[in-house]
PDB file of C-alpha atoms in Angstrom:
ATOM      1  CA  MET A 574     -39.571  -0.401  -2.505  1.00 45.00           C
ATOM      2  CA  GLU A 575     -38.166  -1.616   0.773  1.00 44.00           C
ATOM      3  CA  HIS A 576     -35.645  -4.385   0.318  1.00 45.00           C
ATOM      4  CA  ARG A 577     -37.104  -7.662   1.526  1.00 43.00           C
ATOM      5  CA  ASN A 578     -33.799  -8.762   3.084  1.00 44.00           C
ATOM      6  CA  ALA A 579     -33.530  -5.588   5.115  1.00 44.00           C
ATOM      7  CA  VAL A 580     -36.182  -6.278   7.748  1.00 42.00           C
ATOM      8  CA  PRO A 581     -36.411  -3.834  10.655  1.00 43.00           C
ATOM      9  CA  VAL A 582     -37.172  -5.307  14.041  1.00 38.00           C
ATOM     10  CA  VAL A 583     -39.001  -2.249  15.327  1.00 38.00           C
ATOM     11  CA  GLU A 584     -42.643  -1.325  15.088  1.00 33.00           C
ATOM     12  CA  THR A 585     -43.655   0.747  12.074  1.00 34.00           C
ATOM     13  CA  GLY A 586     -46.730   2.465  13.480  1.00 36.00           C
ATOM     14  CA  ARG A 587     -47.067   5.770  15.289  1.00 37.00           C
ATOM     15  CA  ALA A 588     -45.135   5.566  18.515  1.00 39.00           C
ATOM     16  CA  ASP A 589     -46.306   6.871  21.856  1.00 42.00           C
ATOM     17  CA  PRO A 590     -43.927   9.714  22.960  1.00 40.00           C
ATOM     18  CA  VAL A 591     -43.074   7.953  26.220  1.00 39.00           C
ATOM     19  CA  ILE A 592     -42.335   4.674  24.426  1.00 38.00           C
ATOM     20  CA  ALA A 593     -40.309   6.483  21.762  1.00 40.00           C
ATOM     21  CA  THR A 594     -38.208   8.189  24.449  1.00 42.00           C
ATOM     22  CA  THR A 595     -37.620   4.846  26.158  1.00 43.00           C
ATOM     23  CA  ARG A 596     -36.540   3.258  22.889  1.00 47.00           C
ATOM     24  CA  GLN A 597     -34.174   6.146  22.158  1.00 48.00           C
ATOM     25  CA  SER A 598     -32.554   5.945  25.578  1.00 47.00           C
ATOM     26  CA  SER A 599     -32.156   2.160  25.287  1.00 55.00           C
ATOM     27  CA  ARG A 600     -30.121   2.355  22.094  1.00 67.00           C
ATOM     28  CA  LEU A 601     -26.470   1.507  22.374  1.00 79.00           C
ATOM     29  CA  PRO A 602     -23.717   4.094  21.868  1.00 86.00           C
ATOM     30  CA  ILE A 603     -22.752   2.350  18.620  1.00 85.00           C
ATOM     31  CA  ASP A 604     -26.318   2.863  17.303  1.00 87.00           C
ATOM     32  CA  ARG A 605     -26.132   6.564  18.079  1.00 89.00           C
ATOM     33  CA  GLN A 606     -22.709   6.697  16.425  1.00 92.00           C
ATOM     34  CA  ARG A 607     -24.179   5.120  13.292  1.00 92.00           C
ATOM     35  CA  ALA A 608     -26.989   7.684  13.276  1.00 92.00           C
ATOM     36  CA  GLU A 609     -24.558  10.572  13.567  1.00 93.00           C
ATOM     37  CA  PHE A 610     -22.289   9.194  10.839  1.00 94.00           C
ATOM     38  CA  LEU A 611     -25.156   8.773   8.360  1.00 95.00           C
ATOM     39  CA  ARG A 612     -26.475  12.259   9.079  1.00 94.00           C
ATOM     40  CA  ASN A 613     -23.003  13.706   8.468  1.00 94.00           C
ATOM     41  CA  CYS A 614     -22.687  11.748   5.213  1.00 94.00           C
ATOM     42  CA  ARG A 615     -26.039  13.090   4.060  1.00 92.00           C
ATOM     43  CA  ALA A 616     -25.197  16.661   5.022  1.00 92.00           C
ATOM     44  CA  ARG A 617     -21.923  16.835   3.109  1.00 91.00           C
ATOM     45  CA  ILE A 618     -23.384  15.992  -0.324  1.00 88.00           C
ATOM     46  CA  LYS A 619     -25.089  18.683  -2.377  1.00 84.00           C
ATOM     47  CA  PRO A 620     -28.093  17.513  -4.399  1.00 83.00           C
ATOM     48  CA  SER A 621     -26.533  19.096  -7.488  1.00 73.00           C
ATOM     49  CA  ASP A 622     -23.506  16.777  -7.079  1.00 75.00           C
ATOM     50  CA  LEU A 623     -25.837  13.874  -7.854  1.00 72.00           C
ATOM     51  CA  GLY A 624     -27.831  15.609 -10.568  1.00 70.00           C
ATOM     52  CA  LEU A 625     -30.745  16.437  -8.270  1.00 70.00           C
ATOM     53  CA  PRO A 626     -32.507  19.821  -8.214  1.00 69.00           C
ATOM     54  CA  GLU A 627     -31.850  22.100  -5.260  1.00 67.00           C
ATOM     55  CA  PRO A 628     -35.007  22.390  -3.076  1.00 65.00           C
ATOM     56  CA  GLN A 629     -36.589  25.829  -2.835  1.00 58.00           C
ATOM     57  CA  ARG A 630     -36.708  25.723   0.940  1.00 57.00           C
ATOM     58  CA  ARG A 631     -34.053  23.973   2.985  1.00 57.00           C
ATOM     59  CA  ARG A 632     -33.925  23.357   6.705  1.00 63.00           C
ATOM     60  CA  THR A 633     -30.630  21.463   6.595  1.00 68.00           C
ATOM     61  CA  GLU A 634     -27.646  21.196   4.268  1.00 76.00           C
ATOM     62  CA  GLY A 635     -27.131  18.261   1.958  1.00 87.00           C
ATOM     63  CA  LEU A 636     -29.427  15.509   0.796  1.00 91.00           C
ATOM     64  CA  ARG A 637     -32.868  14.845   2.200  1.00 91.00           C
ATOM     65  CA  ARG A 638     -33.701  11.421   3.543  1.00 93.00           C
ATOM     66  CA  GLU A 639     -36.091  11.070   0.615  1.00 92.00           C
ATOM     67  CA  ASP A 640     -33.173  11.608  -1.781  1.00 91.00           C
ATOM     68  CA  VAL A 641     -31.004   8.970  -0.092  1.00 94.00           C
ATOM     69  CA  ALA A 642     -33.875   6.467  -0.044  1.00 94.00           C
ATOM     70  CA  ALA A 643     -34.662   6.984  -3.749  1.00 92.00           C
ATOM     71  CA  LEU A 644     -31.015   6.754  -4.812  1.00 92.00           C
ATOM     72  CA  SER A 645     -30.427   3.642  -2.677  1.00 94.00           C
ATOM     73  CA  GLY A 646     -33.607   1.791  -3.686  1.00 94.00           C
ATOM     74  CA  VAL A 647     -35.223   1.637  -0.242  1.00 94.00           C
ATOM     75  CA  SER A 648     -38.296   3.227   1.300  1.00 94.00           C
ATOM     76  CA  VAL A 649     -38.073   6.533   3.141  1.00 95.00           C
ATOM     77  CA  ALA A 650     -39.360   4.892   6.320  1.00 94.00           C
ATOM     78  CA  TRP A 651     -36.725   2.171   6.123  1.00 95.00           C
ATOM     79  CA  TYR A 652     -33.865   4.648   5.632  1.00 95.00           C
ATOM     80  CA  THR A 653     -35.233   6.818   8.445  1.00 95.00           C
ATOM     81  CA  TRP A 654     -35.060   3.846  10.826  1.00 93.00           C
ATOM     82  CA  LEU A 655     -31.490   3.135   9.729  1.00 94.00           C
ATOM     83  CA  GLU A 656     -30.411   6.741  10.252  1.00 93.00           C
ATOM     84  CA  GLN A 657     -32.144   6.895  13.611  1.00 91.00           C
ATOM     85  CA  GLY A 658     -29.940   4.062  14.804  1.00 87.00           C
ATOM     86  CA  ARG A 659     -32.728   1.535  15.298  1.00 87.00           C
ATOM     87  CA  GLN A 660     -31.906  -2.159  15.567  1.00 83.00           C
ATOM     88  CA  MET A 661     -32.440  -3.713  12.114  1.00 86.00           C
ATOM     89  CA  ARG A 662     -31.161  -6.371   9.780  1.00 87.00           C
ATOM     90  CA  VAL A 663     -29.500  -4.952   6.664  1.00 92.00           C
ATOM     91  CA  SER A 664     -28.281  -6.991   3.708  1.00 92.00           C
ATOM     92  CA  ASP A 665     -24.873  -6.479   2.100  1.00 91.00           C
ATOM     93  CA  GLU A 666     -26.541  -5.444  -1.150  1.00 94.00           C
ATOM     94  CA  VAL A 667     -28.554  -2.619   0.420  1.00 95.00           C
ATOM     95  CA  LEU A 668     -25.643  -1.383   2.496  1.00 95.00           C
ATOM     96  CA  GLU A 669     -23.403  -1.327  -0.582  1.00 95.00           C
ATOM     97  CA  ARG A 670     -26.001   0.823  -2.376  1.00 95.00           C
ATOM     98  CA  ILE A 671     -26.007   3.284   0.513  1.00 96.00           C
ATOM     99  CA  CYS A 672     -22.188   3.381   0.401  1.00 95.00           C
ATOM    100  CA  HIS A 673     -22.416   4.165  -3.312  1.00 94.00           C
ATOM    101  CA  THR A 674     -25.032   6.897  -2.756  1.00 94.00           C
ATOM    102  CA  PHE A 675     -22.824   8.606  -0.178  1.00 94.00           C
ATOM    103  CA  ARG A 676     -19.665   8.095  -2.247  1.00 94.00           C
ATOM    104  CA  LEU A 677     -17.900   6.616   0.742  1.00 94.00           C
ATOM    105  CA  THR A 678     -14.186   5.991   0.725  1.00 92.00           C
ATOM    106  CA  GLU A 679     -13.024   2.438   1.356  1.00 88.00           C
ATOM    107  CA  ASP A 680     -12.227   3.335   4.962  1.00 89.00           C
ATOM    108  CA  GLU A 681     -15.705   4.828   5.419  1.00 94.00           C
ATOM    109  CA  ARG A 682     -17.273   1.764   3.800  1.00 93.00           C
ATOM    110  CA  VAL A 683     -15.519  -0.504   6.304  1.00 90.00           C
ATOM    111  CA  TYR A 684     -16.613   1.805   9.127  1.00 93.00           C
ATOM    112  CA  LEU A 685     -20.289   1.785   8.087  1.00 94.00           C
ATOM    113  CA  PHE A 686     -20.382  -2.000   7.736  1.00 93.00           C
ATOM    114  CA  SER A 687     -18.795  -2.307  11.181  1.00 92.00           C
ATOM    115  CA  LEU A 688     -21.392   0.033  12.676  1.00 92.00           C
ATOM    116  CA  VAL A 689     -24.367  -1.706  11.045  1.00 93.00           C
ATOM    117  CA  GLN A 690     -23.299  -5.361  10.814  1.00 90.00           C
ATOM    118  CA  GLN A 691     -20.495  -5.469  13.396  1.00 88.00           C
ATOM    119  CA  ARG A 692     -18.155  -6.916  10.754  1.00 86.00           C
ATOM    120  CA  PRO A 693     -16.116  -5.608   7.821  1.00 83.00           C
ATOM    121  CA  PRO A 694     -17.576  -5.831   4.291  1.00 84.00           C
ATOM    122  CA  ARG A 695     -16.580  -8.425   1.752  1.00 80.00           C
ATOM    123  CA  LEU A 696     -13.270  -7.617   0.160  1.00 75.00           C
ATOM    124  CA  HIS A 697     -13.241  -6.106  -3.300  1.00 68.00           C
ATOM    125  CA  HIS A 698     -11.473  -8.250  -5.866  1.00 64.00           C
ATOM    126  CA  GLU A 699      -8.173  -6.860  -7.013  1.00 64.00           C
ATOM    127  CA  GLY A 700      -5.544  -8.070  -9.438  1.00 60.00           C
ATOM    128  CA  HIS A 701      -1.950  -8.816  -8.523  1.00 62.00           C
ATOM    129  CA  MET A 702      -1.827  -5.350  -6.828  1.00 77.00           C
ATOM    130  CA  GLU A 703       1.237  -3.399  -5.785  1.00 87.00           C
ATOM    131  CA  PRO A 704       2.526  -3.664  -2.214  1.00 92.00           C
ATOM    132  CA  PRO A 705       2.000  -0.543  -0.068  1.00 92.00           C
ATOM    133  CA  PRO A 706       5.297   1.390   0.008  1.00 94.00           C
ATOM    134  CA  GLU A 707       5.201   1.875   3.776  1.00 94.00           C
ATOM    135  CA  ILE A 708       4.839  -1.887   4.296  1.00 96.00           C
ATOM    136  CA  VAL A 709       7.765  -2.547   1.947  1.00 96.00           C
ATOM    137  CA  ARG A 710       9.894  -0.120   3.956  1.00 95.00           C
ATOM    138  CA  MET A 711       8.838  -1.849   7.150  1.00 95.00           C
ATOM    139  CA  ILE A 712       9.939  -5.332   6.051  1.00 96.00           C
ATOM    140  CA  GLU A 713      13.215  -3.958   4.658  1.00 95.00           C
ATOM    141  CA  ALA A 714      13.985  -2.573   8.114  1.00 94.00           C
ATOM    142  CA  ALA A 715      13.037  -5.869   9.809  1.00 95.00           C
ATOM    143  CA  ALA A 716      15.782  -7.962  11.415  1.00 95.00           C
ATOM    144  CA  ALA A 717      14.365 -11.214  10.012  1.00 97.00           C
ATOM    145  CA  PRO A 718      13.347 -12.565   6.598  1.00 97.00           C
ATOM    146  CA  ALA A 719       9.897 -11.321   5.570  1.00 97.00           C
ATOM    147  CA  VAL A 720       7.542 -11.319   2.576  1.00 97.00           C
ATOM    148  CA  ILE A 721       4.315  -9.554   1.616  1.00 97.00           C
ATOM    149  CA  LEU A 722       1.517 -11.683   0.127  1.00 95.00           C
ATOM    150  CA  ASN A 723      -2.033 -11.071  -1.038  1.00 92.00           C
ATOM    151  CA  LEU A 724      -4.890 -13.423  -0.140  1.00 90.00           C
ATOM    152  CA  ARG A 725      -4.083 -15.662  -3.129  1.00 92.00           C
ATOM    153  CA  TRP A 726      -0.523 -15.961  -1.787  1.00 93.00           C
ATOM    154  CA  ASP A 727       0.988 -14.042  -4.694  1.00 95.00           C
ATOM    155  CA  VAL A 728       4.339 -12.725  -3.466  1.00 96.00           C
ATOM    156  CA  LEU A 729       4.205  -8.937  -3.757  1.00 96.00           C
ATOM    157  CA  ALA A 730       7.494  -8.028  -2.072  1.00 97.00           C
ATOM    158  CA  TRP A 731      10.287  -9.523   0.045  1.00 97.00           C
ATOM    159  CA  ASN A 732      13.248  -8.165   1.964  1.00 97.00           C
ATOM    160  CA  ARG A 733      16.927  -8.787   1.325  1.00 96.00           C
ATOM    161  CA  LEU A 734      17.263 -11.246   4.208  1.00 97.00           C
ATOM    162  CA  ASN A 735      14.546 -13.379   2.649  1.00 97.00           C
ATOM    163  CA  ALA A 736      16.318 -13.245  -0.725  1.00 96.00           C
ATOM    164  CA  VAL A 737      19.632 -14.456   0.731  1.00 95.00           C
ATOM    165  CA  ILE A 738      18.383 -16.978   3.299  1.00 96.00           C
ATOM    166  CA  LEU A 739      15.051 -18.393   2.088  1.00 95.00           C
ATOM    167  CA  ARG A 740      14.181 -17.502  -1.505  1.00 94.00           C
ATOM    168  CA  ASP A 741      14.989 -14.696  -3.934  1.00 96.00           C
ATOM    169  CA  TYR A 742      11.792 -14.069  -5.850  1.00 96.00           C
ATOM    170  CA  ALA A 743      13.609 -11.721  -8.219  1.00 96.00           C
ATOM    171  CA  VAL A 744      14.735 -14.778 -10.221  1.00 95.00           C
ATOM    172  CA  VAL A 745      11.104 -15.927 -10.576  1.00 94.00           C
ATOM    173  CA  PRO A 746       9.005 -14.288 -13.325  1.00 93.00           C
ATOM    174  CA  LYS A 747       6.396 -12.001 -11.784  1.00 92.00           C
ATOM    175  CA  GLU A 748       3.436 -14.020 -13.102  1.00 90.00           C
ATOM    176  CA  GLN A 749       4.876 -17.145 -11.415  1.00 92.00           C
ATOM    177  CA  ARG A 750       5.467 -15.642  -7.971  1.00 95.00           C
ATOM    178  CA  ASN A 751       2.724 -17.543  -6.217  1.00 95.00           C
ATOM    179  CA  LEU A 752       3.979 -19.203  -3.056  1.00 93.00           C
ATOM    180  CA  LEU A 753       1.456 -22.048  -3.249  1.00 93.00           C
ATOM    181  CA  GLU A 754       2.409 -22.949  -6.807  1.00 93.00           C
ATOM    182  CA  ILE A 755       6.107 -22.778  -5.956  1.00 93.00           C
ATOM    183  CA  LEU A 756       5.654 -25.062  -2.946  1.00 90.00           C
ATOM    184  CA  PHE A 757       3.176 -27.588  -4.369  1.00 91.00           C
ATOM    185  CA  THR A 758       4.839 -27.995  -7.757  1.00 89.00           C
ATOM    186  CA  GLY A 759       8.453 -27.939  -6.534  1.00 82.00           C
ATOM    187  CA  PRO A 760      10.652 -30.978  -5.893  1.00 77.00           C
ATOM    188  CA  ALA A 761      10.215 -30.751  -2.109  1.00 71.00           C
ATOM    189  CA  SER A 762       6.535 -31.731  -2.418  1.00 66.00           C
ATOM    190  CA  ALA A 763       7.154 -35.154  -3.979  1.00 66.00           C
ATOM    191  CA  ASP A 764       6.718 -38.066  -1.539  1.00 66.00           C
ATOM    192  CA  ASN A 765       7.872 -35.994   1.410  1.00 70.00           C
ATOM    193  CA  PRO A 766       6.075 -36.703   4.708  1.00 74.00           C
ATOM    194  CA  GLU A 767       7.447 -33.503   6.260  1.00 76.00           C
ATOM    195  CA  PHE A 768       6.154 -31.405   3.386  1.00 81.00           C
ATOM    196  CA  GLU A 769       2.744 -33.090   3.566  1.00 83.00           C
ATOM    197  CA  LYS A 770       2.545 -32.181   7.241  1.00 81.00           C
ATOM    198  CA  MET A 771       3.337 -28.550   6.427  1.00 82.00           C
ATOM    199  CA  ALA A 772       0.908 -28.618   3.471  1.00 85.00           C
ATOM    200  CA  GLY A 773      -1.974 -29.503   5.766  1.00 85.00           C
ATOM    201  CA  ARG A 774      -1.251 -26.421   7.864  1.00 85.00           C
ATOM    202  CA  LEU A 775      -0.941 -24.201   4.778  1.00 87.00           C
ATOM    203  CA  LEU A 776      -4.199 -25.382   3.255  1.00 89.00           C
ATOM    204  CA  ALA A 777      -6.063 -24.972   6.554  1.00 88.00           C
ATOM    205  CA  LYS A 778      -5.122 -21.276   6.383  1.00 88.00           C
ATOM    206  CA  LEU A 779      -5.714 -21.037   2.619  1.00 89.00           C
ATOM    207  CA  ARG A 780      -9.348 -22.096   3.057  1.00 89.00           C
ATOM    208  CA  VAL A 781      -9.888 -19.079   5.324  1.00 86.00           C
ATOM    209  CA  ASN A 782      -8.277 -16.716   2.784  1.00 86.00           C
ATOM    210  CA  TYR A 783     -10.365 -18.301   0.028  1.00 87.00           C
ATOM    211  CA  SER A 784     -13.605 -17.758   1.945  1.00 84.00           C
ATOM    212  CA  ALA A 785     -12.702 -14.095   2.550  1.00 80.00           C
ATOM    213  CA  SER A 786     -12.108 -13.478  -1.151  1.00 78.00           C
ATOM    214  CA  GLY A 787     -15.688 -14.042  -2.279  1.00 68.00           C
ATOM    215  CA  LYS A 788     -15.941 -15.033  -5.915  1.00 74.00           C
ATOM    216  CA  ASP A 789     -12.491 -13.953  -7.048  1.00 83.00           C
ATOM    217  CA  PRO A 790     -12.004 -15.471 -10.537  1.00 89.00           C
ATOM    218  CA  GLN A 791      -8.216 -15.380 -10.181  1.00 90.00           C
ATOM    219  CA  PHE A 792      -8.426 -17.317  -6.918  1.00 90.00           C
ATOM    220  CA  GLU A 793     -10.750 -19.855  -8.573  1.00 91.00           C
ATOM    221  CA  SER A 794      -8.272 -20.190 -11.440  1.00 92.00           C
ATOM    222  CA  LEU A 795      -5.420 -20.765  -8.988  1.00 93.00           C
ATOM    223  CA  ILE A 796      -7.302 -23.557  -7.213  1.00 93.00           C
ATOM    224  CA  ARG A 797      -8.119 -25.306 -10.517  1.00 94.00           C
ATOM    225  CA  ARG A 798      -4.498 -24.970 -11.647  1.00 94.00           C
ATOM    226  CA  LEU A 799      -3.125 -26.434  -8.418  1.00 94.00           C
ATOM    227  CA  GLU A 800      -5.594 -29.321  -8.553  1.00 94.00           C
ATOM    228  CA  SER A 801      -4.367 -30.173 -12.049  1.00 95.00           C
ATOM    229  CA  LEU A 802      -0.648 -29.769 -11.263  1.00 92.00           C
ATOM    230  CA  SER A 803      -0.372 -31.296  -7.779  1.00 92.00           C
ATOM    231  CA  PRO A 804      -1.873 -34.661  -6.767  1.00 90.00           C
ATOM    232  CA  LEU A 805      -1.100 -33.763  -3.150  1.00 90.00           C
ATOM    233  CA  PHE A 806      -3.026 -30.487  -3.373  1.00 92.00           C
ATOM    234  CA  ARG A 807      -5.923 -32.230  -5.119  1.00 92.00           C
ATOM    235  CA  ARG A 808      -6.097 -34.825  -2.350  1.00 89.00           C
ATOM    236  CA  MET A 809      -5.758 -32.419   0.563  1.00 89.00           C
ATOM    237  CA  TRP A 810      -7.771 -29.398  -0.631  1.00 90.00           C
ATOM    238  CA  ARG A 811     -11.146 -30.980   0.209  1.00 85.00           C
ATOM    239  CA  ALA A 812     -10.130 -31.807   3.780  1.00 81.00           C
ATOM    240  CA  PRO A 813     -12.185 -30.111   6.529  1.00 81.00           C
ATOM    241  CA  GLU A 814      -9.339 -28.578   8.585  1.00 83.00           C
ATOM    242  CA  ILE A 815      -9.566 -24.821   9.138  1.00 80.00           C
ATOM    243  CA  ASN A 816      -7.015 -22.578  10.815  1.00 75.00           C
ATOM    244  CA  VAL A 817      -7.462 -18.816  11.115  1.00 72.00           C
ATOM    245  CA  ARG A 818      -4.123 -18.497  12.920  1.00 73.00           C
ATOM    246  CA  SER A 819      -0.975 -18.238  10.823  1.00 70.00           C
ATOM    247  CA  TYR A 820       1.859 -19.880  12.694  1.00 76.00           C
ATOM    248  CA  GLY A 821       4.291 -22.669  11.969  1.00 80.00           C
ATOM    249  CA  MET A 822       7.871 -23.879  12.061  1.00 86.00           C
ATOM    250  CA  HIS A 823      10.046 -23.699   8.966  1.00 86.00           C
ATOM    251  CA  ARG A 824      13.310 -25.680   8.821  1.00 88.00           C
ATOM    252  CA  ILE A 825      15.754 -25.475   5.935  1.00 89.00           C
ATOM    253  CA  HIS A 826      19.237 -26.611   4.988  1.00 90.00           C
ATOM    254  CA  HIS A 827      21.106 -23.606   3.621  1.00 93.00           C
ATOM    255  CA  PRO A 828      24.113 -24.544   1.441  1.00 92.00           C
ATOM    256  CA  GLU A 829      26.372 -22.039   3.222  1.00 91.00           C
ATOM    257  CA  LEU A 830      24.701 -21.413   6.584  1.00 93.00           C
ATOM    258  CA  GLY A 831      23.732 -24.977   7.476  1.00 93.00           C
ATOM    259  CA  GLU A 832      20.609 -26.088   9.322  1.00 94.00           C
ATOM    260  CA  LEU A 833      18.305 -23.183  10.169  1.00 95.00           C
ATOM    261  CA  ALA A 834      14.968 -23.028  11.975  1.00 95.00           C
ATOM    262  CA  PHE A 835      12.363 -20.259  11.855  1.00 96.00           C
ATOM    263  CA  GLU A 836       8.894 -19.701  13.215  1.00 94.00           C
ATOM    264  CA  ASN A 837       6.646 -17.890  10.779  1.00 91.00           C
ATOM    265  CA  THR A 838       3.821 -15.590  11.814  1.00 92.00           C
ATOM    266  CA  ALA A 839       1.453 -13.494   9.684  1.00 91.00           C
ATOM    267  CA  TYR A 840       0.085 -10.000  10.238  1.00 92.00           C
ATOM    268  CA  VAL A 841      -2.591  -7.916   8.510  1.00 91.00           C
ATOM    269  CA  PRO A 842      -1.518  -4.249   8.328  1.00 92.00           C
ATOM    270  CA  ASP A 843      -4.128  -1.664   9.274  1.00 89.00           C
ATOM    271  CA  GLY A 844      -5.973  -0.410   6.217  1.00 84.00           C
ATOM    272  CA  HIS A 845      -4.791  -3.242   3.969  1.00 88.00           C
ATOM    273  CA  PRO A 846      -7.133  -6.221   4.544  1.00 86.00           C
ATOM    274  CA  MET A 847      -5.923  -8.063   1.431  1.00 87.00           C
ATOM    275  CA  ILE A 848      -2.267  -7.923   2.495  1.00 91.00           C
ATOM    276  CA  ARG A 849      -0.446 -10.419   4.699  1.00 93.00           C
ATOM    277  CA  VAL A 850       3.053  -9.808   6.055  1.00 96.00           C
ATOM    278  CA  ILE A 851       4.874 -13.059   6.863  1.00 95.00           C
ATOM    279  CA  VAL A 852       7.869 -12.764   9.204  1.00 96.00           C
ATOM    280  CA  PHE A 853      10.326 -15.650   9.683  1.00 96.00           C
ATOM    281  CA  THR A 854      11.869 -15.306  13.148  1.00 96.00           C
ATOM    282  CA  PRO A 855      14.975 -17.413  13.915  1.00 97.00           C
ATOM    283  CA  VAL A 856      14.284 -19.662  16.906  1.00 96.00           C
ATOM    284  CA  ASP A 857      17.699 -20.960  17.976  1.00 95.00           C
ATOM    285  CA  ALA A 858      21.225 -19.631  18.432  1.00 96.00           C
ATOM    286  CA  PRO A 859      22.683 -20.937  15.127  1.00 95.00           C
ATOM    287  CA  SER A 860      19.758 -19.491  13.178  1.00 96.00           C
ATOM    288  CA  ARG A 861      19.981 -16.126  14.949  1.00 96.00           C
ATOM    289  CA  ALA A 862      23.733 -16.007  14.359  1.00 96.00           C
ATOM    290  CA  ALA A 863      23.266 -16.807  10.671  1.00 95.00           C
ATOM    291  CA  VAL A 864      20.666 -14.060  10.229  1.00 96.00           C
ATOM    292  CA  GLU A 865      22.869 -11.516  12.031  1.00 96.00           C
ATOM    293  CA  LYS A 866      25.862 -12.497   9.895  1.00 95.00           C
ATOM    294  CA  ILE A 867      23.933 -11.962   6.674  1.00 95.00           C
ATOM    295  CA  ARG A 868      22.365  -8.749   7.965  1.00 94.00           C
ATOM    296  CA  ALA A 869      25.749  -7.304   8.949  1.00 93.00           C
ATOM    297  CA  GLY A 870      27.064  -7.909   5.447  1.00 92.00           C
ATOM    298  CA  LEU A 871      24.222  -6.146   3.640  1.00 91.00           C
ATOM    299  CA  PRO A 872      24.854  -2.609   2.344  1.00 89.00           C
ATOM    300  CA  ALA A 873      23.035   0.183   4.107  1.00 86.00           C
ATOM    301  CA  LEU A 874      19.610   1.072   2.800  1.00 81.00           C
ATOM    302  CA  PRO A 875      19.331   4.427   1.022  1.00 80.00           C
ATOM    303  CA  ASP A 876      17.544   7.231   2.826  1.00 73.00           C
ATOM    304  CA  GLN A 877      13.842   7.400   2.026  1.00 68.00           C
ATOM    305  CA  HIS A 878      12.269  10.657   0.922  1.00 59.00           C
ATOM    306  CA  ILE A 879       8.728  10.473   2.255  1.00 59.00           C
ATOM    307  CA  ALA A 880       6.125  13.019   1.241  1.00 55.00           C
ATOM    308  CA  GLU A 881       4.460  14.479   4.315  1.00 56.00           C
ATOM    309  CA  ASP A 882       0.679  14.670   4.509  1.00 49.00           C
TER     310      ASP A 882
END
């Protein structure tokens, strides 16, 4: 059966050859790229890999369109239109089934969604997760404090500058290393106008991360926990402010280094959509001098032995 949410916007009858040629020539390069990608995906899978019998006569390698349609729960005509690169509306559910049929990697899944829907797919829910080693090495080599977070703001890794200047998460039990919980339940959040100003900016960004996470039960649990622990969070969470841009000023009083000021910016590494790297860049001369002083006193990092591809 054709999925009712996947409605093609092309005619389904027999096309006149001249009209068909015109339609083909009017398709965008991205539509032709989608068609080629799907054909290649179909060609690389043997029917026997999916428990299907090998046809007696074969004109092409791999699965037939009929096989893909049956395995994905759509009609042959509908899948044919999709593979031909025609303009159509395709639901997430149907596209996910096609990804499953073709056994796409996560990178290929993102690519197909981008070709068909011009946007990445919804993120898969993951647990606490481990930080990518190459991203950890990158922040260790950075000349400023930096941390790696997931979308729930669990702290996955931090560099030595962050540990000395801002916060050493090594002294915090792993299950408690959530930056939001640390901030909203710490002493700095109590009756502090400056913290409330910063909290508004944080929650405007958190709402975007929350929307990108779908129905992540751990994210839902975090929100309920913060609402019960922090009156300020409970009051501010329902506000309408949204901010997709991660930027802000961060001022601290360090017991040994004095007053320091940083601007924090966030980056999403390629291939890791659930990871955020936060870098705290010193913005004035005293702050830069303090960071350089600490950095100069750190022992050299050991050489990394990286396996080559």
